[in-house]
Amino acid sequence: MYSFSFHRPKTLAEAASIQGGLEEPKLLGGGMTLVPTLKQRLARPSDLIDLSQIPELKGIRETAEGLEIGAFARHAEVAASDLVRRTIPALADLAGHIGDRQVRNLGTMGGSIANADPAADYPAAVLALKSTVKTDRREIDGDAFFTGMFETALEPAEIVAAVRYQRPGKAAYAKFRNPASRYAVVGVFVAVFGSEVRVAVTGAAGSVFRATELESALAADFRPEALEGITVQRDDLNADIHASADYRAHLVTVMAKRAVVACG
Amino acid sequence: MANPSGIGASVRRVEDARFLTGRGNYVDDINRPNQTHCILVRSPHAHARILGVDASEALQAPGVIAVFTGADMGADKVGSLPCGWQVHFKDGTPMKEPPHFPIACDRARYVGDIVAAVIAETRDQARDAAELVMVDYEELPAVASSLKALEPNAPIVHDEAPGNVCFDWHIGDAAVVDAAFAGAAHVAKLDLINNRLVPNPMEPRAAVGDYDASSGEHTLYTTSQNPHVIRLLMGAFVLGIPEHKLRVVAPDVGGGFGSKIFHYGEEAIVTWAARKLGRPVKWTSDRSEAFLSDAHGRDHVSHAEMAMDKDGNFLALRVSTIANMGSYLSTFAPSIPTYLYATLLAGQYKTPAIYAEVKAVFTNTAPVDAYRGAGRPEACYLIERMVDVAAGVTGIDRAELRRRNFIPVEAMPYLTPVALQYDSGDFAKNLDIALPMVDYAGFAARKADSARRGKLRGIGLSTYIEACGIAPSNIAGALGARAGLYESAEVRFHPTGSVTVFTGSHSHGQGHETTFAQIVADRFGIPIENVEIVHGDTSKIPFGMGTYGSRSLAVGGSALVKAMDKVERKAKKIAAHMLEAAETDIEVKDGRFTVAGTDKSLGIGDIALQAYIPHNFPLDELEPGLDEQAFYDPKNFTYPNGCHVCEVEIDRDTGVVEIVNFAAVDDFGHVINPMIVEGQVHGGLVQGIGQALYENCVYDEDSGQLITGSYMDYCMPRADNVPSFTVKYHEDQPCTHNPLGVKGCGEAGTIGASAAVINAVVDALSEYGVTHIDMPATPEKVWQILRQGSPAAMAAE
Ligand SMILES: Cc1cc2nc3c(=O)[nH]c(=O)nc-3n(C[C@H](O)[C@H](O)[C@H](O)COP(=O)(O)OP(=O)(O)OC[C@H]3O[C@@H](n4cnc5c(N)ncnc54)[C@H](O)[C@@H]3O)c2cc1C
């Protein structure tokens, strides 16, 4: 790790303002991605802004449309929350299957979506659950938040404050874990809002995407059999030592079917 | 069992209180006054000429004390890291043994090869400065796979080894084997890869060098399984330090699995630099370095053929193996794919003729050496896969084919065609115990049930035998070992009856502090709290060979018994004197010395006290003291053996293999602590399962970069990947040639498990026409088979 200065602001406004005069500040969430990056000397921020002591970033609240989850909500907290389990159980399930216990106890939702790892789970929820990302300065439509591999609509120094998720009629998340890292090789979030079906896919491509072929098939017939023979057609699917592009494409359909079954 | 902490009791491990409460004393916990820190600059290229190392900027960096290169060590005549075992080509010429300097001089030969050592006041300062060391590399073409290294125009790793061949060795009688094949009714053939693994002990390697100028004494604290071996190799061959001026301490060591047997360059660097600088020097590996630079395991490519008569009796086995040695010969590397592999190719079978040839190959990868099982898992995997293929060829049930070919218990001792003499083992009995444990007979019904749930199901057997407790020094010496393979022990009774044992074995997870104490407690009828086991410090213990190859109990435990025999003989003399009886009239039981036919007796505690207060000893006949030392050189290997059965279910949609049942039956001879043995079996099984389904060390073929350089890509098995194991052992076949009748249990699980898993996977996939799948059987690999469709189903359509 290179040396850096450490800041621990107490309010969102302070966190936003102190970044102003700093050379290369970096926000610190749970540190599950950032700290290993620093330890391997792959990043050299001048300052770390620890977000752990900011009340505005915390908490899980019920809203008229669904839920608002503070950016600093740890994965374990979301997984165990009665409110989340009652309102959007699929989201609690997703959080409960991130990484391992240690990672869930420290990693945060805000850090996860800001990082936009192509294999992360939360991005699938953001896309499937008609969400809105609240930051220190504006609101961003969840559908427009992820812009590419490790890329988001956030401006430099912009802080994710919370995400508002809409409560679906029914929803489920099915994940095929990378056996080594336990990130998603493929994760599929299926959510039903009245006649609209959303199918958000993470892990399979450079960035989370909506599988429109699967959505229209399910909108017409919400049964796993409706997905028989349908494969996502994309030329940007990931391929690595764990899974080829073909295998990932296959898994998208398999996981989508499982999510449909789990929707009940 | 007389003694509640004696032999056969599941005594809780006495060392665990210290480990579980964070009070272990590992090398990284050791800090010497005025200590400096070393960070190594490692080659980012798999193969490159080192044109120059410019340390001028690094030397200006804050806190930097020195930057050393290969040339600096060369100027001090630092030698090459020696290889401890010499293997010969078929024509008798010795293997190619290119030099391996602690810091590379002219060429870097793998990603991670050390090119400079930066020493600074703090670790961070050393790390900062390491980034400033400018190494001028001229990149050279690299080769990572053994098969590619053998191609005609492959890059040459060492000029000394043309064609990248280290040796081309063989064992067995080729002519007899050829004749048997000519008359065979059935021939089964198999090509397989034994995948490369990274050892991954929980504690990464570390070393602290210290030098006392006033006494001229060097001390090396190191994460080693065998401190005396390091003292000998480093002292005599690399740094030229005589034994009486070099102390090597291996304190608590957090796992090794073989990877900490070897003498590594880092040990020599810190020891040498400490004297050069007059200050202690510490190096601790981080996990990324461990992936790159710990000696890896396995990495064989083999072709095998089995000849059978019409009834499936094995007539001959022919094996050809290419073994990847990596970039340099690690300490025991040449022995692994030869004397610890090919000599085990008889397995549990009476195959009358066996011929094996092994070509060892240099590549631009980390050195490859012993890893839990070391050669024997590779042999077991090959044989047990071969037997399943043979069962397919002959149509004979897999359990029945094994039974038909087992060496019968009556044939013991049995000389195999590949040099080993098995002393004991009842292989049919192991199988008889194992099959009901998994309800082998009920498998068809379970398979049908799985099919109803849309899943494939398979069952696989593996019957293993291994050679442990390497071995009589005279045999090992004749086979090329450059060391003896005995073990030492000293048993010191103190005046008040407590005991300190000094053992040449080394514990790095095995629980010797408990097991060895139980043996002493059992013999002398004392509680284990009164026994202390000391190991791992060359200034305290007698010369010992350390712990590897499941040898601690079989060889180290035997040395302990020998030392206890001497103590008892001495104690008998003292008792005879004190009880005024003839020595021949003294009877000994559980530490009580009784005059035969009387109630006159003394306990070992009374005798110990008198031994140190010899007020009326006849000193011409009886020396004071009760402290004896012994060296034990085994008469033969020991041969643990057993039978593993694995049952798997495969998800047709994803190709995921789930182990739904796993049973292991082991014959370890006598068992000292059943709980510790069970723990060793569980850990071993998980490692074998890890190789079969998850673990795989992958280098990029062209660049030689390590792709699986972290846990993000290198998949270690976790608790949720394995079922609850059912394990049993029997003690009906004790080792016939060591005093405890013990065989060793440390590697068995790893040796047997991989084949059982893959046999089960292949069985599940058999309806797809599959006869083999290489490890690891990852979901994608299985899915690629499933997506082709079942030949049977396609024919039916
Ligand atoms: C072993 C392991 C396994 C994992 N497995 C999974 C998995 O299965 N699924 C999964 O989804 N994830 C997984 N993760 C990732 C983990 O769950 C975290 O979500 C992720 O590391 C980022 O969250 P964090 O809170 O730790 O952020 P940090 O590591 O602290 O930060 C990550 C990035 O986000 C930025 N950031 C943090 N908070 C904010 C904010 N509020 N506003 C703007 N920017 C911010 C930081 O500046 C940084 O660039 C795994 C991680 C590890 C180490």
Short mmCIF file of C-alpha atoms and ligand atoms in Angstrom, two decimals, chain A residues 26-36 51 57 71 75 97-100 103 106-112 114-115 119-123 154 158-161 175 181-184, chain B residues 712, ligand 1:
data_model
loop_
_atom_site.label_atom_id
_atom_site.label_comp_id
_atom_site.label_asym_id
_atom_site.label_seq_id
_atom_site.Cartn_x
_atom_site.Cartn_y
_atom_site.Cartn_z
CA LYS A 26 -11.00 8.09 -3.27
CA LEU A 27 -14.18 7.15 -1.42
CA LEU A 28 -13.92 4.19 0.93
CA GLY A 29 -16.97 2.02 1.38
CA GLY A 30 -16.53 -1.42 2.89
CA GLY A 31 -13.10 -1.63 1.32
CA MET A 32 -13.64 -5.11 -0.07
CA THR A 33 -12.50 -4.07 -3.52
CA LEU A 34 -10.56 -0.93 -2.77
CA VAL A 35 -8.33 -2.28 0.00
CA PRO A 36 -6.99 -5.26 -1.99
CA LEU A 51 -17.96 6.86 4.40
CA LEU A 57 -25.85 6.89 4.00
CA ALA A 71 -25.50 3.34 0.20
CA HIS A 75 -24.64 -6.86 2.37
CA HIS A 97 -25.31 -14.81 -1.64
CA ILE A 98 -22.62 -12.23 -2.26
CA GLY A 99 -19.08 -13.55 -1.73
CA ASP A 100 -18.52 -15.04 1.68
CA VAL A 103 -17.22 -9.93 2.52
CA LEU A 106 -18.06 -5.35 5.27
CA GLY A 107 -19.05 -4.81 1.65
CA THR A 108 -21.66 -2.14 0.98
CA MET A 109 -24.36 -1.72 -1.61
CA GLY A 110 -23.09 1.72 -2.63
CA GLY A 111 -19.56 0.43 -3.09
CA SER A 112 -20.83 -2.44 -5.14
CA ALA A 114 -20.21 2.44 -7.79
CA ASN A 115 -17.57 -0.14 -8.60
CA ALA A 119 -19.60 -9.94 -12.11
CA ALA A 120 -21.24 -8.12 -9.20
CA ASP A 121 -24.77 -9.00 -8.10
CA TYR A 122 -26.38 -5.68 -7.11
CA PRO A 123 -26.29 -4.22 -10.62
CA LEU A 154 -21.31 8.93 -11.66
CA GLU A 158 -20.00 12.02 -6.81
CA ILE A 159 -21.24 9.96 -3.86
CA VAL A 160 -23.98 7.36 -4.03
CA ALA A 161 -26.30 8.11 -1.12
CA LYS A 175 -26.92 -16.96 -9.59
CA SER A 181 -14.27 -16.05 -6.17
CA ARG A 182 -17.99 -16.68 -5.71
CA TYR A 183 -18.85 -13.66 -7.81
CA ALA A 184 -21.49 -14.24 -10.47
CA MET B 712 -10.15 -15.07 -7.45
C1 LIG C 1 -13.65 -12.41 -1.99
C2 LIG C 1 -14.69 -11.47 -2.51
C3 LIG C 1 -15.85 -11.99 -3.03
C4 LIG C 1 -16.82 -11.14 -3.52
N1 LIG C 1 -17.92 -11.69 -4.05
C5 LIG C 1 -18.88 -10.88 -4.54
C6 LIG C 1 -20.07 -11.41 -5.08
O1 LIG C 1 -20.29 -12.62 -5.06
N2 LIG C 1 -20.99 -10.56 -5.57
C7 LIG C 1 -20.78 -9.21 -5.55
O2 LIG C 1 -21.63 -8.49 -6.00
N3 LIG C 1 -19.68 -8.68 -5.03
C8 LIG C 1 -18.73 -9.48 -4.51
N4 LIG C 1 -17.62 -8.92 -3.96
C9 LIG C 1 -17.53 -7.45 -3.90
C10 LIG C 1 -18.03 -6.89 -2.57
O3 LIG C 1 -19.23 -7.46 -2.23
C11 LIG C 1 -18.25 -5.38 -2.52
O4 LIG C 1 -19.52 -5.10 -2.98
C12 LIG C 1 -17.36 -4.63 -3.36
O5 LIG C 1 -16.06 -5.00 -2.97
C13 LIG C 1 -17.51 -3.08 -3.24
O6 LIG C 1 -18.09 -2.67 -2.05
P1 LIG C 1 -17.31 -1.99 -0.88
O7 LIG C 1 -18.32 -1.43 0.03
O8 LIG C 1 -16.38 -2.97 -0.30
O9 LIG C 1 -16.54 -0.80 -1.61
P2 LIG C 1 -15.04 -0.34 -1.61
O10 LIG C 1 -14.15 -1.47 -1.90
O11 LIG C 1 -14.76 0.45 -0.41
O12 LIG C 1 -15.09 0.62 -2.85
C14 LIG C 1 -15.23 0.16 -4.17
C15 LIG C 1 -15.29 1.35 -5.12
O13 LIG C 1 -16.49 2.05 -4.94
C16 LIG C 1 -16.27 3.41 -4.56
N5 LIG C 1 -17.31 3.74 -3.57
C17 LIG C 1 -17.55 3.11 -2.40
N6 LIG C 1 -18.65 3.61 -1.82
C18 LIG C 1 -19.12 4.59 -2.65
C19 LIG C 1 -20.24 5.47 -2.61
N7 LIG C 1 -21.11 5.44 -1.62
N8 LIG C 1 -20.39 6.34 -3.63
C20 LIG C 1 -19.53 6.34 -4.66
N9 LIG C 1 -18.46 5.54 -4.75
C21 LIG C 1 -18.27 4.67 -3.76
C22 LIG C 1 -14.86 3.41 -4.02
O14 LIG C 1 -14.27 4.68 -4.16
C23 LIG C 1 -14.21 2.38 -4.88
O15 LIG C 1 -13.84 2.90 -6.11
C24 LIG C 1 -16.62 -9.74 -3.47
C25 LIG C 1 -15.46 -9.22 -2.93
C26 LIG C 1 -14.50 -10.07 -2.46
C27 LIG C 1 -13.26 -9.48 -1.86
#
